[in-house]
Amino acid sequence: MTKSRTLSHEPAFVLHQYPWSESSLILEVFTRQHGRLAVAAKGVKRPTSSFRPVLLPLQPLSLSLGGDGEIRTLKAAEWMGGHVMPTGDALLSGFYLNELMLRLLPRDDPHPALFDHYRQTVQMLAMGGEAAVTPALRAFELLLLRELGVLPSLCQQTLSVQAMAPQAWYDLVPEAGLRAFKAQSDADDRRPRLSGQQWLDLQDALDQVQAYVELVRLLAQWAMDDRSALQQQLRVLIHHHCGIEVLKTRQLMMDLQAL
């Protein structure tokens, strides 16, 4: 008989929750040492539950879990503090991060470095302000795609392996990687793209020991139009690997902006 394995004081974030019964929830959590896990939180919906005010999204937690099956059992949860809950657009951006993790990250696949990048991103979202939020999101997207092995090298054209010309323009294309821009129509000509030098700068930042910090610093110096171009380039790749056209949180943001 397999013995139950307890995880004690595991750094974690709640990504999502599902109703399980009248009093319980199934949580999707992202832990530092064990990756994404499904956790049964029994009795958490009762008004007297000590877990109820703790198990919030975008908050650093310490969890103790029992069992080693597909769904673990919550034994203890403690809020680790450090920052307040993001609000407004930053809160929606946090839910966007969580949706990315749920769609792209398989369960029981440890990514400790990605966990640290996620924590840094949530901290920046809590600070608020477009100047902090946008570079933080783009930096996390780049690091997430690299961690999953779907981000090509940004210092050369992917299929031809030719060097990047700093002043030329390049597109990031699913299944083809980086390739030189060739307009096929007026619509293509208007599509935002980045220069070879910008892709090279991104790769240089990714290669640093403190990659997240370097990416945020670099992107904070970019013009808004350039950050928007990177967002649209990465969005195509993200949607391709998610297998959808629009993420739910992205659609919600667009609907709110339309109002």
C-alpha positions as a Python dict, from the first residue, in 0.01 Angstrom:
ca = {
    (1, 'M'): (0, 0, 0),
    (2, 'T'): (134, 346, -94),
    (3, 'K'): (187, 566, 207),
    (4, 'S'): (47, 916, 217),
    (5, 'R'): (316, 1178, 153),
    (6, 'T'): (275, 1510, 330),
    (7, 'L'): (410, 1833, 187),
    (8, 'S'): (485, 2074, 469),
    (9, 'H'): (514, 2454, 452),
    (10, 'E'): (523, 2456, 73),
    (11, 'P'): (533, 2807, -85),
    (12, 'A'): (227, 2834, -309),
    (13, 'F'): (-30, 3052, -485),
    (14, 'V'): (-395, 2972, -553),
    (15, 'L'): (-462, 2988, -928),
    (16, 'H'): (-830, 2890, -936),
    (17, 'Q'): (-1103, 2715, -739),
    (18, 'Y'): (-1397, 2490, -824),
    (19, 'P'): (-1698, 2396, -609),
    (20, 'W'): (-1672, 2039, -482),
    (21, 'S'): (-1959, 2011, -238),
    (22, 'E'): (-2177, 2241, -30),
    (23, 'S'): (-1886, 2309, 205),
    (24, 'S'): (-1570, 2224, 8),
    (25, 'L'): (-1362, 2340, -289),
    (26, 'I'): (-1108, 2196, -528),
    (27, 'L'): (-816, 2436, -559),
    (28, 'E'): (-565, 2463, -840),
    (29, 'V'): (-243, 2576, -670),
    (30, 'F'): (104, 2654, -801),
    (31, 'T'): (375, 2536, -561),
    (32, 'R'): (746, 2608, -582),
    (33, 'Q'): (883, 2255, -549),
    (34, 'H'): (599, 2046, -694),
    (35, 'G'): (445, 2263, -967),
    (36, 'R'): (72, 2286, -1026),
    (37, 'L'): (-140, 2065, -799),
    (38, 'A'): (-509, 1997, -744),
    (39, 'V'): (-603, 2024, -377),
    (40, 'A'): (-924, 1936, -191),
    (41, 'A'): (-1004, 2205, 67),
    (42, 'K'): (-1263, 2035, 285),
    (43, 'G'): (-1508, 2253, 474),
    (44, 'V'): (-1346, 2572, 348),
    (45, 'K'): (-1681, 2729, 251),
    (46, 'R'): (-1813, 2713, 607),
    (47, 'P'): (-1823, 3056, 780),
    (48, 'T'): (-1619, 2914, 1069),
    (49, 'S'): (-1338, 2777, 848),
    (50, 'S'): (-996, 2921, 932),
    (51, 'F'): (-894, 2860, 569),
    (52, 'R'): (-1165, 3082, 422),
    (53, 'P'): (-991, 3423, 460),
    (54, 'V'): (-650, 3279, 365),
    (55, 'L'): (-705, 3093, 37),
    (56, 'L'): (-713, 3397, -191),
    (57, 'P'): (-562, 3429, -539),
    (58, 'L'): (-248, 3637, -597),
    (59, 'Q'): (-143, 3604, -232),
    (60, 'P'): (175, 3423, -116),
    (61, 'L'): (81, 3120, 95),
    (62, 'S'): (245, 2838, 284),
    (63, 'L'): (52, 2514, 241),
    (64, 'S'): (73, 2172, 400),
    (65, 'L'): (-82, 1895, 192),
    (66, 'G'): (-155, 1527, 245),
    (67, 'G'): (-187, 1240, -1),
    (68, 'D'): (-2, 1167, -322),
    (69, 'G'): (-286, 1098, -564),
    (70, 'E'): (-423, 1317, -837),
    (71, 'I'): (-594, 1538, -578),
    (72, 'R'): (-409, 1626, -256),
    (73, 'T'): (-579, 1719, 71),
    (74, 'L'): (-528, 2056, 237),
    (75, 'K'): (-397, 2019, 591),
    (76, 'A'): (-285, 2372, 675),
    (77, 'A'): (-263, 2713, 508),
    (78, 'E'): (-91, 3030, 618),
    (79, 'W'): (-73, 3373, 453),
    (80, 'M'): (292, 3476, 411),
    (81, 'G'): (228, 3848, 370),
    (82, 'G'): (454, 4075, 169),
    (83, 'H'): (207, 4270, -47),
    (84, 'V'): (-157, 4368, -73),
    (85, 'M'): (-409, 4230, -321),
    (86, 'P'): (-381, 4395, -666),
    (87, 'T'): (-681, 4606, -763),
    (88, 'G'): (-846, 4736, -1082),
    (89, 'D'): (-665, 4655, -1407),
    (90, 'A'): (-377, 4501, -1211),
    (91, 'L'): (-620, 4250, -1058),
    (92, 'L'): (-746, 4150, -1404),
    (93, 'S'): (-384, 4116, -1513),
    (94, 'G'): (-329, 3881, -1221),
    (95, 'F'): (-623, 3667, -1328),
    (96, 'Y'): (-472, 3667, -1678),
    (97, 'L'): (-148, 3527, -1533),
    (98, 'N'): (-344, 3255, -1357),
    (99, 'E'): (-530, 3160, -1674),
    (100, 'L'): (-199, 3129, -1858),
    (101, 'M'): (-67, 2895, -1588),
    (102, 'L'): (-380, 2680, -1592),
    (103, 'R'): (-382, 2645, -1969),
    (104, 'L'): (-10, 2600, -2033),
    (105, 'L'): (142, 2439, -1724),
    (106, 'P'): (85, 2064, -1676),
    (107, 'R'): (21, 1930, -1327),
    (108, 'D'): (297, 1778, -1113),
    (109, 'D'): (568, 1943, -1322),
    (110, 'P'): (802, 2145, -1094),
    (111, 'H'): (921, 2485, -1217),
    (112, 'P'): (1087, 2656, -917),
    (113, 'A'): (1243, 2934, -1127),
    (114, 'L'): (906, 3007, -1289),
    (115, 'F'): (747, 3016, -945),
    (116, 'D'): (994, 3289, -845),
    (117, 'H'): (915, 3484, -1164),
    (118, 'Y'): (542, 3450, -1093),
    (119, 'R'): (592, 3580, -739),
    (120, 'Q'): (792, 3877, -868),
    (121, 'T'): (522, 3956, -1122),
    (122, 'V'): (242, 3945, -864),
    (123, 'Q'): (443, 4178, -641),
    (124, 'M'): (475, 4426, -926),
    (125, 'L'): (104, 4401, -1003),
    (126, 'A'): (32, 4485, -639),
    (127, 'M'): (237, 4803, -685),
    (128, 'G'): (-3, 4901, -963),
    (129, 'G'): (46, 5156, -1239),
    (130, 'E'): (80, 5094, -1613),
    (131, 'A'): (452, 5172, -1595),
    (132, 'A'): (506, 4867, -1371),
    (133, 'V'): (231, 4631, -1489),
    (134, 'T'): (301, 4617, -1863),
    (135, 'P'): (677, 4539, -1844),
    (136, 'A'): (605, 4284, -1568),
    (137, 'L'): (349, 4097, -1780),
    (138, 'R'): (565, 4089, -2094),
    (139, 'A'): (867, 3972, -1894),
    (140, 'F'): (666, 3690, -1739),
    (141, 'E'): (522, 3582, -2075),
    (142, 'L'): (871, 3555, -2222),
    (143, 'L'): (1002, 3355, -1926),
    (144, 'L'): (696, 3128, -1921),
    (145, 'L'): (730, 3049, -2291),
    (146, 'R'): (1101, 2981, -2248),
    (147, 'E'): (1040, 2759, -1945),
    (148, 'L'): (790, 2554, -2146),
    (149, 'G'): (1040, 2518, -2431),
    (150, 'V'): (832, 2695, -2695),
    (151, 'L'): (1023, 3024, -2720),
    (152, 'P'): (1288, 3010, -2993),
    (153, 'S'): (1627, 3172, -2964),
    (154, 'L'): (1579, 3543, -3024),
    (155, 'C'): (1931, 3603, -3156),
    (156, 'Q'): (1887, 3437, -3495),
    (157, 'Q'): (1626, 3351, -3757),
    (158, 'T'): (1483, 3017, -3654),
    (159, 'L'): (1458, 2818, -3979),
    (160, 'S'): (1746, 2969, -4175),
    (161, 'V'): (1972, 3011, -3867),
    (162, 'Q'): (2085, 3341, -4020),
    (163, 'A'): (2202, 3625, -3799),
    (164, 'M'): (1958, 3902, -3717),
    (165, 'A'): (2015, 4235, -3891),
    (166, 'P'): (1967, 4501, -3618),
    (167, 'Q'): (1776, 4742, -3843),
    (168, 'A'): (1557, 4481, -4018),
    (169, 'W'): (1210, 4374, -3902),
    (170, 'Y'): (1117, 4027, -3779),
    (171, 'D'): (799, 3841, -3683),
    (172, 'L'): (756, 3567, -3422),
    (173, 'V'): (550, 3296, -3591),
    (174, 'P'): (411, 2976, -3430),
    (175, 'E'): (594, 2663, -3552),
    (176, 'A'): (834, 2880, -3754),
    (177, 'G'): (994, 3099, -3487),
    (178, 'L'): (1156, 3427, -3585),
    (179, 'R'): (1160, 3511, -3952),
    (180, 'A'): (1231, 3819, -4159),
    (181, 'F'): (925, 4028, -4228),
    (182, 'K'): (782, 4013, -4579),
    (183, 'A'): (458, 4200, -4636),
    (184, 'Q'): (202, 3996, -4828),
    (185, 'S'): (-73, 4258, -4801),
    (186, 'D'): (-148, 4605, -4666),
    (187, 'A'): (-278, 4442, -4346),
    (188, 'D'): (54, 4262, -4299),
    (189, 'D'): (240, 4589, -4351),
    (190, 'R'): (47, 4751, -4067),
    (191, 'R'): (95, 4463, -3821),
    (192, 'P'): (322, 4564, -3529),
    (193, 'R'): (664, 4397, -3529),
    (194, 'L'): (1005, 4437, -3370),
    (195, 'S'): (1347, 4514, -3509),
    (196, 'G'): (1636, 4271, -3503),
    (197, 'Q'): (1805, 4485, -3238),
    (198, 'Q'): (1501, 4467, -3011),
    (199, 'W'): (1487, 4087, -3035),
    (200, 'L'): (1862, 4072, -2966),
    (201, 'D'): (1819, 4294, -2660),
    (202, 'L'): (1542, 4066, -2530),
    (203, 'Q'): (1764, 3759, -2573),
    (204, 'D'): (2048, 3932, -2391),
    (205, 'A'): (1817, 4007, -2099),
    (206, 'L'): (1689, 3647, -2097),
    (207, 'D'): (2049, 3525, -2073),
    (208, 'Q'): (2120, 3720, -1753),
    (209, 'V'): (2120, 3557, -1409),
    (210, 'Q'): (1847, 3796, -1295),
    (211, 'A'): (1653, 3756, -1619),
    (212, 'Y'): (1321, 3882, -1485),
    (213, 'V'): (1472, 4200, -1339),
    (214, 'E'): (1669, 4266, -1658),
    (215, 'L'): (1364, 4213, -1880),
    (216, 'V'): (1149, 4449, -1673),
    (217, 'R'): (1426, 4711, -1676),
    (218, 'L'): (1465, 4681, -2052),
    (219, 'L'): (1093, 4691, -2131),
    (220, 'A'): (1038, 4988, -1900),
    (221, 'Q'): (1270, 5183, -2132),
    (222, 'W'): (1080, 5090, -2447),
    (223, 'A'): (822, 5319, -2603),
    (224, 'M'): (460, 5223, -2550),
    (225, 'D'): (420, 5131, -2919),
    (226, 'D'): (714, 4891, -2898),
    (227, 'R'): (575, 4723, -2586),
    (228, 'S'): (241, 4691, -2763),
    (229, 'A'): (415, 4532, -3063),
    (230, 'L'): (584, 4276, -2837),
    (231, 'Q'): (250, 4203, -2669),
    (232, 'Q'): (86, 4127, -3003),
    (233, 'Q'): (380, 3915, -3119),
    (234, 'L'): (371, 3706, -2799),
    (235, 'R'): (-9, 3684, -2801),
    (236, 'V'): (-7, 3495, -3131),
    (237, 'L'): (236, 3238, -2987),
    (238, 'I'): (48, 3209, -2656),
    (239, 'H'): (-291, 3160, -2822),
    (240, 'H'): (-142, 2900, -3053),
    (241, 'H'): (-14, 2690, -2764),
    (242, 'C'): (-332, 2743, -2561),
    (243, 'G'): (-534, 2623, -2860),
    (244, 'I'): (-776, 2916, -2845),
    (245, 'E'): (-827, 3249, -3019),
    (246, 'V'): (-888, 3466, -2712),
    (247, 'L'): (-823, 3399, -2344),
    (248, 'K'): (-1123, 3450, -2114),
    (249, 'T'): (-950, 3719, -1910),
    (250, 'R'): (-841, 3898, -2227),
    (251, 'Q'): (-1200, 3899, -2353),
    (252, 'L'): (-1317, 4033, -2017),
    (253, 'M'): (-1065, 4318, -2036),
    (254, 'M'): (-1181, 4409, -2386),
    (255, 'D'): (-1548, 4399, -2279),
    (256, 'L'): (-1479, 4629, -1984),
    (257, 'Q'): (-1285, 4871, -2203),
    (258, 'A'): (-1578, 4877, -2448),
    (259, 'L'): (-1804, 4994, -2167),
}
